[in-house]
Protein backbone atom coordinates (compact mmCIF):
# COMPACT_ATOMS: atom_id res chain seq x y z
CA UNK A 1 0.00 0.00 0.00
CA UNK A 2 2.85 2.37 0.85
CA UNK A 3 4.51 1.82 -2.54
CA UNK A 4 1.20 2.25 -4.32
CA UNK A 5 0.57 5.56 -2.56
CA UNK A 6 4.04 6.90 -3.35
CA UNK A 7 3.93 5.86 -7.01
CA UNK A 8 0.39 7.12 -7.48
CA UNK A 9 1.44 10.45 -6.01
CA UNK A 10 4.39 10.55 -8.38
CA UNK A 11 2.09 9.82 -11.31
CA UNK A 12 -0.25 12.61 -10.19
CA UNK A 13 2.71 14.98 -9.95
CA UNK A 14 3.75 14.08 -13.49
CA UNK A 15 0.26 14.76 -14.79
CA UNK A 16 0.14 18.02 -12.85
CA UNK A 17 3.21 19.11 -14.80
CA UNK A 18 1.51 18.47 -18.13
CA UNK A 19 0.12 21.65 -19.68
CA UNK A 20 -2.49 21.68 -22.42
CA UNK A 21 -1.12 22.92 -25.71
CA UNK A 22 -4.14 24.63 -27.24
CA UNK A 23 -2.07 26.29 -29.97
CA UNK A 24 -0.62 24.45 -32.97
CA UNK A 25 2.58 22.36 -32.94
CA UNK A 26 5.62 24.60 -33.10
CA UNK A 27 3.67 27.78 -32.31
CA UNK A 28 5.84 29.79 -29.89
CA UNK A 29 2.92 30.92 -27.70
CA UNK A 30 1.17 28.29 -25.58
CA UNK A 31 -2.06 28.52 -23.60
CA UNK A 32 -3.95 26.33 -21.14
CA UNK A 33 -7.45 27.35 -22.26
CA UNK A 34 -9.33 26.37 -25.40
CA UNK A 35 -10.56 29.24 -27.58
CA UNK A 36 -13.87 28.44 -29.27
CA UNK A 37 -13.59 28.96 -33.04
CA UNK A 38 -16.74 28.52 -35.15
CA UNK A 39 -16.81 28.51 -38.95
CA UNK A 40 -20.45 28.54 -40.04
CA UNK A 41 -22.08 25.66 -38.17
CA UNK A 42 -18.78 23.94 -37.40
CA UNK A 43 -17.20 24.38 -33.98
CA UNK A 44 -13.51 23.48 -34.35
CA UNK A 45 -12.82 20.35 -32.31
CA UNK A 46 -10.35 18.89 -31.73
CA UNK A 47 -7.60 21.41 -32.25
CA UNK A 48 -5.98 20.82 -35.63
CA UNK A 49 -9.25 19.80 -37.30
CA UNK A 50 -8.92 19.77 -41.09
CA UNK A 51 -11.30 22.40 -42.48
CA UNK A 52 -12.30 22.66 -46.13
CA UNK A 53 -11.01 25.92 -47.61
CA UNK A 54 -14.44 27.14 -48.87
CA UNK A 55 -15.73 26.99 -45.28
CA UNK A 56 -13.14 29.57 -44.20
CA UNK A 57 -14.19 32.35 -46.59
CA UNK A 58 -15.72 34.42 -43.79
CA UNK A 59 -14.00 35.17 -40.51
CA UNK A 60 -15.07 32.81 -37.73
CA UNK A 61 -17.08 33.53 -34.61
CA UNK A 62 -14.86 33.52 -31.52
CA UNK A 63 -15.68 32.97 -27.85
CA UNK A 64 -13.50 32.45 -24.80
CA UNK A 65 -14.00 30.75 -21.43
CA UNK A 66 -11.61 33.23 -19.78
CA UNK A 67 -11.19 36.99 -19.65
CA UNK A 68 -9.21 39.49 -17.65
CA UNK A 69 -9.79 42.56 -15.52
CA UNK A 70 -7.90 44.83 -13.16
CA UNK A 71 -8.67 47.66 -10.77
CA UNK A 72 -10.06 49.61 -13.73
CA UNK A 73 -12.52 46.86 -14.60
CA UNK A 74 -12.77 44.36 -17.49
CA UNK A 75 -10.11 44.82 -20.12
CA UNK A 76 -9.94 44.38 -23.88
CA UNK A 77 -8.20 41.66 -25.86
CA UNK A 78 -6.22 41.13 -29.04
CA UNK A 79 -6.64 38.22 -31.45
CA UNK A 80 -3.89 36.84 -33.66
CA UNK A 81 -4.26 34.27 -36.46
CA UNK A 82 -1.00 33.03 -37.97
CA UNK A 83 -0.05 30.48 -40.64
CA UNK A 84 3.32 28.85 -39.87
CA UNK A 85 3.64 26.88 -43.10
CA UNK A 86 3.93 29.34 -46.00
CA UNK A 87 6.46 28.05 -48.58
CA UNK A 88 9.02 30.72 -49.41
CA UNK A 89 12.54 30.43 -50.80
CA UNK A 90 12.85 26.75 -49.96
CA UNK A 91 11.61 26.99 -46.36
CA UNK A 92 8.45 27.54 -44.30
CA UNK A 93 7.72 31.02 -42.97
CA UNK A 94 4.90 32.71 -41.08
CA UNK A 95 2.06 34.80 -42.50
CA UNK A 96 -0.29 36.85 -40.33
CA UNK A 97 -3.90 36.24 -41.37
CA UNK A 98 -5.69 38.34 -38.79
CA UNK A 99 -4.88 40.90 -36.14
CA UNK A 100 -7.85 42.34 -34.27
CA UNK A 101 -7.71 44.62 -31.25
CA UNK A 102 -10.14 46.30 -28.83
CA UNK A 103 -12.09 43.05 -28.54
CA UNK A 104 -14.67 43.09 -25.76
CA UNK A 105 -17.41 40.96 -24.24
CA UNK A 106 -21.06 41.85 -24.63
CA UNK A 107 -21.75 40.66 -21.07
CA UNK A 108 -19.67 39.89 -17.96
CA UNK A 109 -18.03 36.48 -17.91
CA UNK A 110 -20.06 33.88 -16.02
CA UNK A 111 -21.09 30.25 -16.31
CA UNK A 112 -24.04 31.36 -18.45
CA UNK A 113 -22.12 33.69 -20.76
CA UNK A 114 -18.77 31.92 -21.31
CA UNK A 115 -19.96 30.77 -24.73
CA UNK A 116 -21.11 34.21 -25.87
CA UNK A 117 -19.47 35.48 -29.06
CA UNK A 118 -16.79 38.11 -28.52
CA UNK A 119 -17.35 41.59 -29.89
CA UNK A 120 -14.69 41.98 -32.59
CA UNK A 121 -14.64 45.36 -34.39
CA UNK A 122 -15.41 45.30 -38.10
CA UNK A 123 -12.26 47.31 -38.84
CA UNK A 124 -9.00 45.61 -37.81
CA UNK A 125 -5.34 46.65 -38.17
CA UNK A 126 -4.83 43.46 -40.20
CA UNK A 127 -8.16 42.32 -41.70
CA UNK A 128 -9.09 38.64 -41.81
CA UNK A 129 -7.51 36.83 -44.77
CA UNK A 130 -8.96 33.49 -45.86
CA UNK A 131 -6.58 30.52 -45.56
CA UNK A 132 -5.36 29.73 -49.08
CA UNK A 133 -2.50 27.20 -49.11
CA UNK A 134 -1.01 26.60 -52.57
CA UNK A 135 -2.71 23.76 -54.43
CA UNK A 136 -0.67 20.59 -53.99
CA UNK A 137 0.98 21.69 -50.73
CA UNK A 138 0.58 19.99 -47.35
CA UNK A 139 -2.19 21.16 -44.99
CA UNK A 140 -1.17 24.42 -43.36
CA UNK A 141 -1.56 24.97 -39.61
CA UNK A 142 -3.38 28.16 -38.60
CA UNK A 143 -3.22 29.15 -34.94
CA UNK A 144 -5.62 31.52 -33.18
CA UNK A 145 -4.49 33.06 -29.90
CA UNK A 146 -6.40 35.53 -27.72
CA UNK A 147 -4.16 37.83 -25.68
CA UNK A 148 -4.62 40.42 -22.99
CA UNK A 149 -4.47 43.89 -24.54
CA UNK A 150 -2.38 46.32 -22.48
CA UNK A 151 -4.11 49.50 -21.36
CA UNK A 152 -3.50 52.38 -23.80
CA UNK A 153 -2.21 49.91 -26.40
CA UNK A 154 -1.08 51.24 -29.78
CA UNK A 155 0.68 49.61 -32.70
CA UNK A 156 4.41 50.39 -32.94
CA UNK A 157 5.36 52.44 -35.97
CA UNK A 158 7.37 49.61 -37.56
CA UNK A 159 4.12 47.64 -37.97
CA UNK A 160 2.10 50.44 -39.57
CA UNK A 161 2.13 48.63 -42.95
CA UNK A 162 1.65 45.12 -41.57
CA UNK A 163 -1.65 44.65 -43.42
CA UNK A 164 0.21 45.14 -46.71
CA UNK A 165 3.28 43.14 -45.69
CA UNK A 166 1.91 40.03 -44.02
CA UNK A 167 4.75 37.70 -44.98
CA UNK A 168 7.29 36.92 -43.68
CA UNK A 169 5.96 37.44 -40.15
CA UNK A 170 7.62 36.69 -36.82
CA UNK A 171 5.04 36.23 -34.07
CA UNK A 172 7.69 36.00 -31.33
CA UNK A 173 9.28 39.30 -32.35
CA UNK A 174 5.88 40.92 -32.82
CA UNK A 175 4.59 40.02 -29.36
CA UNK A 176 7.84 41.23 -27.81
CA UNK A 177 7.74 44.55 -29.69
CA UNK A 178 4.08 45.12 -28.77
CA UNK A 179 4.37 43.91 -25.16
CA UNK A 180 1.77 41.19 -25.71
CA UNK A 181 2.93 38.82 -22.98
CA UNK A 182 -0.29 37.38 -21.55
CA UNK A 183 -2.07 34.80 -23.74
CA UNK A 184 -5.50 33.75 -22.51
CA UNK A 185 -6.76 31.04 -24.87
CA UNK A 186 -5.89 29.42 -28.17
CA UNK A 187 -6.94 26.97 -30.86
CA UNK A 188 -5.79 25.87 -34.30
CA UNK A 189 -7.03 24.43 -37.57
CA UNK A 190 -5.47 22.88 -40.64
CA UNK A 191 -6.52 23.76 -44.18
CA UNK A 192 -5.50 22.13 -47.46
CA UNK A 193 -6.31 23.44 -50.92
CA UNK A 194 -7.41 20.52 -53.11
CA UNK A 195 -9.01 22.42 -55.99
CA UNK A 196 -7.27 23.60 -59.12
CA UNK A 197 -3.82 22.88 -60.53
CA UNK A 198 -0.70 22.72 -58.33
CA UNK A 199 1.19 26.01 -58.44
CA UNK A 200 4.61 24.42 -57.96
CA UNK A 201 6.29 21.15 -58.91
CA UNK A 202 7.87 20.83 -55.46
CA UNK A 203 7.39 22.36 -52.03
CA UNK A 204 9.73 22.79 -49.05
CA UNK A 205 9.70 19.99 -46.46
CA UNK A 206 7.28 20.25 -43.56
CA UNK A 207 8.36 22.11 -40.46
CA UNK A 208 9.99 19.83 -37.87
CA UNK A 209 7.49 19.20 -35.09
CA UNK A 210 8.42 19.39 -31.38
CA UNK A 211 8.27 15.57 -31.35
CA UNK A 212 10.80 15.18 -34.14
CA UNK A 213 8.42 14.42 -37.02
CA UNK A 214 6.70 16.64 -39.56
CA UNK A 215 4.28 19.04 -37.93
CA UNK A 216 1.43 19.22 -40.45
CA UNK A 217 1.66 16.18 -42.70
CA UNK A 218 -1.01 14.31 -40.76
CA UNK A 219 -3.35 17.31 -40.50
CA UNK A 220 -3.68 16.91 -36.74
CA UNK A 221 -1.88 16.62 -33.42
CA UNK A 222 1.09 14.28 -33.24
CA UNK A 223 1.92 12.09 -30.27
CA UNK A 224 4.78 10.55 -28.35
CA UNK A 225 8.41 11.52 -27.90
CA UNK A 226 10.49 12.89 -25.07
CA UNK A 227 9.58 16.36 -23.86
CA UNK A 228 6.96 16.35 -26.58
CA UNK A 229 3.23 16.28 -27.04
CA UNK A 230 0.84 13.71 -25.64
CA UNK A 231 -2.80 13.14 -26.51
CA UNK A 232 -5.17 12.73 -23.56
CA UNK A 233 -8.94 12.70 -24.10
CA UNK A 234 -8.37 13.87 -27.66
CA UNK A 235 -6.37 16.92 -26.54
CA UNK A 236 -2.75 17.65 -27.32
CA UNK A 237 -0.75 17.88 -24.11
CA UNK A 238 2.88 18.89 -23.55
CA UNK A 239 5.00 16.95 -21.12
CA UNK A 240 8.59 17.01 -19.99
CA UNK A 241 8.67 13.20 -19.86
CA UNK A 242 8.25 10.47 -22.43
CA UNK A 243 5.00 8.65 -23.07
CA UNK A 244 6.74 5.44 -22.09
CA UNK A 245 7.73 6.85 -18.69
CA UNK A 246 4.15 7.86 -17.93
CA UNK A 247 2.88 4.45 -18.95
CA UNK A 248 5.50 2.77 -16.80
CA UNK A 249 4.65 4.81 -13.72
CA UNK A 250 0.96 3.97 -13.97
CA UNK A 251 1.66 0.30 -14.63
CA UNK A 252 3.82 -0.02 -11.51
CA UNK A 253 1.47 2.08 -9.39
CA UNK A 254 -1.44 -0.20 -10.20
GROMACS .gro file of C-alpha atoms in nm:
model
  254
    1UNK     CA    1   0.000   0.000   0.000
    2UNK     CA    2   0.285   0.237   0.085
    3UNK     CA    3   0.451   0.182  -0.254
    4UNK     CA    4   0.120   0.225  -0.432
    5UNK     CA    5   0.057   0.556  -0.256
    6UNK     CA    6   0.404   0.690  -0.335
    7UNK     CA    7   0.393   0.586  -0.701
    8UNK     CA    8   0.039   0.712  -0.748
    9UNK     CA    9   0.144   1.045  -0.601
   10UNK     CA   10   0.439   1.055  -0.838
   11UNK     CA   11   0.209   0.982  -1.131
   12UNK     CA   12  -0.025   1.261  -1.019
   13UNK     CA   13   0.271   1.498  -0.995
   14UNK     CA   14   0.375   1.408  -1.349
   15UNK     CA   15   0.026   1.476  -1.479
   16UNK     CA   16   0.014   1.802  -1.285
   17UNK     CA   17   0.321   1.911  -1.480
   18UNK     CA   18   0.151   1.847  -1.813
   19UNK     CA   19   0.012   2.165  -1.968
   20UNK     CA   20  -0.249   2.168  -2.242
   21UNK     CA   21  -0.112   2.292  -2.571
   22UNK     CA   22  -0.414   2.463  -2.724
   23UNK     CA   23  -0.207   2.629  -2.997
   24UNK     CA   24  -0.062   2.445  -3.297
   25UNK     CA   25   0.258   2.236  -3.294
   26UNK     CA   26   0.562   2.460  -3.310
   27UNK     CA   27   0.367   2.778  -3.231
   28UNK     CA   28   0.584   2.979  -2.989
   29UNK     CA   29   0.292   3.092  -2.770
   30UNK     CA   30   0.117   2.829  -2.558
   31UNK     CA   31  -0.206   2.852  -2.360
   32UNK     CA   32  -0.395   2.633  -2.114
   33UNK     CA   33  -0.745   2.735  -2.226
   34UNK     CA   34  -0.933   2.637  -2.540
   35UNK     CA   35  -1.056   2.924  -2.758
   36UNK     CA   36  -1.387   2.844  -2.927
   37UNK     CA   37  -1.359   2.896  -3.304
   38UNK     CA   38  -1.674   2.852  -3.515
   39UNK     CA   39  -1.681   2.851  -3.895
   40UNK     CA   40  -2.045   2.854  -4.004
   41UNK     CA   41  -2.208   2.566  -3.817
   42UNK     CA   42  -1.878   2.394  -3.740
   43UNK     CA   43  -1.720   2.438  -3.398
   44UNK     CA   44  -1.351   2.348  -3.435
   45UNK     CA   45  -1.282   2.035  -3.231
   46UNK     CA   46  -1.035   1.889  -3.173
   47UNK     CA   47  -0.760   2.141  -3.225
   48UNK     CA   48  -0.598   2.082  -3.563
   49UNK     CA   49  -0.925   1.980  -3.730
   50UNK     CA   50  -0.892   1.977  -4.109
   51UNK     CA   51  -1.130   2.240  -4.248
   52UNK     CA   52  -1.230   2.266  -4.613
   53UNK     CA   53  -1.101   2.592  -4.761
   54UNK     CA   54  -1.444   2.714  -4.887
   55UNK     CA   55  -1.573   2.699  -4.528
   56UNK     CA   56  -1.314   2.957  -4.420
   57UNK     CA   57  -1.419   3.235  -4.659
   58UNK     CA   58  -1.572   3.442  -4.379
   59UNK     CA   59  -1.400   3.517  -4.051
   60UNK     CA   60  -1.507   3.281  -3.773
   61UNK     CA   61  -1.708   3.353  -3.461
   62UNK     CA   62  -1.486   3.352  -3.152
   63UNK     CA   63  -1.568   3.297  -2.785
   64UNK     CA   64  -1.350   3.245  -2.480
   65UNK     CA   65  -1.400   3.075  -2.143
   66UNK     CA   66  -1.161   3.323  -1.978
   67UNK     CA   67  -1.119   3.699  -1.965
   68UNK     CA   68  -0.921   3.949  -1.765
   69UNK     CA   69  -0.979   4.256  -1.552
   70UNK     CA   70  -0.790   4.483  -1.316
   71UNK     CA   71  -0.867   4.766  -1.077
   72UNK     CA   72  -1.006   4.961  -1.373
   73UNK     CA   73  -1.252   4.686  -1.460
   74UNK     CA   74  -1.277   4.436  -1.749
   75UNK     CA   75  -1.011   4.482  -2.012
   76UNK     CA   76  -0.994   4.438  -2.388
   77UNK     CA   77  -0.820   4.166  -2.586
   78UNK     CA   78  -0.622   4.113  -2.904
   79UNK     CA   79  -0.664   3.822  -3.145
   80UNK     CA   80  -0.389   3.684  -3.366
   81UNK     CA   81  -0.426   3.427  -3.646
   82UNK     CA   82  -0.100   3.303  -3.797
   83UNK     CA   83  -0.005   3.048  -4.064
   84UNK     CA   84   0.332   2.885  -3.987
   85UNK     CA   85   0.364   2.688  -4.310
   86UNK     CA   86   0.393   2.934  -4.600
   87UNK     CA   87   0.646   2.805  -4.858
   88UNK     CA   88   0.902   3.072  -4.941
   89UNK     CA   89   1.254   3.043  -5.080
   90UNK     CA   90   1.285   2.675  -4.996
   91UNK     CA   91   1.161   2.699  -4.636
   92UNK     CA   92   0.845   2.754  -4.430
   93UNK     CA   93   0.772   3.102  -4.297
   94UNK     CA   94   0.490   3.271  -4.108
   95UNK     CA   95   0.206   3.480  -4.250
   96UNK     CA   96  -0.029   3.685  -4.033
   97UNK     CA   97  -0.390   3.624  -4.137
   98UNK     CA   98  -0.569   3.834  -3.879
   99UNK     CA   99  -0.488   4.090  -3.614
  100UNK     CA  100  -0.785   4.234  -3.427
  101UNK     CA  101  -0.771   4.462  -3.125
  102UNK     CA  102  -1.014   4.630  -2.883
  103UNK     CA  103  -1.209   4.305  -2.854
  104UNK     CA  104  -1.467   4.309  -2.576
  105UNK     CA  105  -1.741   4.096  -2.424
  106UNK     CA  106  -2.106   4.185  -2.463
  107UNK     CA  107  -2.175   4.066  -2.107
  108UNK     CA  108  -1.967   3.989  -1.796
  109UNK     CA  109  -1.803   3.648  -1.791
  110UNK     CA  110  -2.006   3.388  -1.602
  111UNK     CA  111  -2.109   3.025  -1.631
  112UNK     CA  112  -2.404   3.136  -1.845
  113UNK     CA  113  -2.212   3.369  -2.076
  114UNK     CA  114  -1.877   3.192  -2.131
  115UNK     CA  115  -1.996   3.077  -2.473
  116UNK     CA  116  -2.111   3.421  -2.587
  117UNK     CA  117  -1.947   3.548  -2.906
  118UNK     CA  118  -1.679   3.811  -2.852
  119UNK     CA  119  -1.735   4.159  -2.989
  120UNK     CA  120  -1.469   4.198  -3.259
  121UNK     CA  121  -1.464   4.536  -3.439
  122UNK     CA  122  -1.541   4.530  -3.810
  123UNK     CA  123  -1.226   4.731  -3.884
  124UNK     CA  124  -0.900   4.561  -3.781
  125UNK     CA  125  -0.534   4.665  -3.817
  126UNK     CA  126  -0.483   4.346  -4.020
  127UNK     CA  127  -0.816   4.232  -4.170
  128UNK     CA  128  -0.909   3.864  -4.181
  129UNK     CA  129  -0.751   3.683  -4.477
  130UNK     CA  130  -0.896   3.349  -4.586
  131UNK     CA  131  -0.658   3.052  -4.556
  132UNK     CA  132  -0.536   2.973  -4.908
  133UNK     CA  133  -0.250   2.720  -4.911
  134UNK     CA  134  -0.101   2.660  -5.257
  135UNK     CA  135  -0.271   2.376  -5.443
  136UNK     CA  136  -0.067   2.059  -5.399
  137UNK     CA  137   0.098   2.169  -5.073
  138UNK     CA  138   0.058   1.999  -4.735
  139UNK     CA  139  -0.219   2.116  -4.499
  140UNK     CA  140  -0.117   2.442  -4.336
  141UNK     CA  141  -0.156   2.497  -3.961
  142UNK     CA  142  -0.338   2.816  -3.860
  143UNK     CA  143  -0.322   2.915  -3.494
  144UNK     CA  144  -0.562   3.152  -3.318
  145UNK     CA  145  -0.449   3.306  -2.990
  146UNK     CA  146  -0.640   3.553  -2.772
  147UNK     CA  147  -0.416   3.783  -2.568
  148UNK     CA  148  -0.462   4.042  -2.299
  149UNK     CA  149  -0.447   4.389  -2.454
  150UNK     CA  150  -0.238   4.632  -2.248
  151UNK     CA  151  -0.411   4.950  -2.136
  152UNK     CA  152  -0.350   5.238  -2.380
  153UNK     CA  153  -0.221   4.991  -2.640
  154UNK     CA  154  -0.108   5.124  -2.978
  155UNK     CA  155   0.068   4.961  -3.270
  156UNK     CA  156   0.441   5.039  -3.294
  157UNK     CA  157   0.536   5.244  -3.597
  158UNK     CA  158   0.737   4.961  -3.756
  159UNK     CA  159   0.412   4.764  -3.797
  160UNK     CA  160   0.210   5.044  -3.957
  161UNK     CA  161   0.213   4.863  -4.295
  162UNK     CA  162   0.165   4.512  -4.157
  163UNK     CA  163  -0.165   4.465  -4.342
  164UNK     CA  164   0.021   4.514  -4.671
  165UNK     CA  165   0.328   4.314  -4.569
  166UNK     CA  166   0.191   4.003  -4.402
  167UNK     CA  167   0.475   3.770  -4.498
  168UNK     CA  168   0.729   3.692  -4.368
  169UNK     CA  169   0.596   3.744  -4.015
  170UNK     CA  170   0.762   3.669  -3.682
  171UNK     CA  171   0.504   3.623  -3.407
  172UNK     CA  172   0.769   3.600  -3.133
  173UNK     CA  173   0.928   3.930  -3.235
  174UNK     CA  174   0.588   4.092  -3.282
  175UNK     CA  175   0.459   4.002  -2.936
  176UNK     CA  176   0.784   4.123  -2.781
  177UNK     CA  177   0.774   4.455  -2.969
  178UNK     CA  178   0.408   4.512  -2.877
  179UNK     CA  179   0.437   4.391  -2.516
  180UNK     CA  180   0.177   4.119  -2.571
  181UNK     CA  181   0.293   3.882  -2.298
  182UNK     CA  182  -0.029   3.738  -2.155
  183UNK     CA  183  -0.207   3.480  -2.374
  184UNK     CA  184  -0.550   3.375  -2.251
  185UNK     CA  185  -0.676   3.104  -2.487
  186UNK     CA  186  -0.589   2.942  -2.817
  187UNK     CA  187  -0.694   2.697  -3.086
  188UNK     CA  188  -0.579   2.587  -3.430
  189UNK     CA  189  -0.703   2.443  -3.757
  190UNK     CA  190  -0.547   2.288  -4.064
  191UNK     CA  191  -0.652   2.376  -4.418
  192UNK     CA  192  -0.550   2.213  -4.746
  193UNK     CA  193  -0.631   2.344  -5.092
  194UNK     CA  194  -0.741   2.052  -5.311
  195UNK     CA  195  -0.901   2.242  -5.599
  196UNK     CA  196  -0.727   2.360  -5.912
  197UNK     CA  197  -0.382   2.288  -6.053
  198UNK     CA  198  -0.070   2.272  -5.833
  199UNK     CA  199   0.119   2.601  -5.844
  200UNK     CA  200   0.461   2.442  -5.796
  201UNK     CA  201   0.629   2.115  -5.891
  202UNK     CA  202   0.787   2.083  -5.546
  203UNK     CA  203   0.739   2.236  -5.203
  204UNK     CA  204   0.973   2.279  -4.905
  205UNK     CA  205   0.970   1.999  -4.646
  206UNK     CA  206   0.728   2.025  -4.356
  207UNK     CA  207   0.836   2.211  -4.046
  208UNK     CA  208   0.999   1.983  -3.787
  209UNK     CA  209   0.749   1.920  -3.509
  210UNK     CA  210   0.842   1.939  -3.138
  211UNK     CA  211   0.827   1.557  -3.135
  212UNK     CA  212   1.080   1.518  -3.414
  213UNK     CA  213   0.842   1.442  -3.702
  214UNK     CA  214   0.670   1.664  -3.956
  215UNK     CA  215   0.428   1.904  -3.793
  216UNK     CA  216   0.143   1.922  -4.045
  217UNK     CA  217   0.166   1.618  -4.270
  218UNK     CA  218  -0.101   1.431  -4.076
  219UNK     CA  219  -0.335   1.731  -4.050
  220UNK     CA  220  -0.368   1.691  -3.674
  221UNK     CA  221  -0.188   1.662  -3.342
  222UNK     CA  222   0.109   1.428  -3.324
  223UNK     CA  223   0.192   1.209  -3.027
  224UNK     CA  224   0.478   1.055  -2.835
  225UNK     CA  225   0.841   1.152  -2.790
  226UNK     CA  226   1.049   1.289  -2.507
  227UNK     CA  227   0.958   1.636  -2.386
  228UNK     CA  228   0.696   1.635  -2.658
  229UNK     CA  229   0.323   1.628  -2.704
  230UNK     CA  230   0.084   1.371  -2.564
  231UNK     CA  231  -0.280   1.314  -2.651
  232UNK     CA  232  -0.517   1.273  -2.356
  233UNK     CA  233  -0.894   1.270  -2.410
  234UNK     CA  234  -0.837   1.387  -2.766
  235UNK     CA  235  -0.637   1.692  -2.654
  236UNK     CA  236  -0.275   1.765  -2.732
  237UNK     CA  237  -0.075   1.788  -2.411
  238UNK     CA  238   0.288   1.889  -2.355
  239UNK     CA  239   0.500   1.695  -2.112
  240UNK     CA  240   0.859   1.701  -1.999
  241UNK     CA  241   0.867   1.320  -1.986
  242UNK     CA  242   0.825   1.047  -2.243
  243UNK     CA  243   0.500   0.865  -2.307
  244UNK     CA  244   0.674   0.544  -2.209
  245UNK     CA  245   0.773   0.685  -1.869
  246UNK     CA  246   0.415   0.786  -1.793
  247UNK     CA  247   0.288   0.445  -1.895
  248UNK     CA  248   0.550   0.277  -1.680
  249UNK     CA  249   0.465   0.481  -1.372
  250UNK     CA  250   0.096   0.397  -1.397
  251UNK     CA  251   0.166   0.030  -1.463
  252UNK     CA  252   0.382  -0.002  -1.151
  253UNK     CA  253   0.147   0.208  -0.939
  254UNK     CA  254  -0.144  -0.020  -1.020
   0.00000   0.00000   0.00000
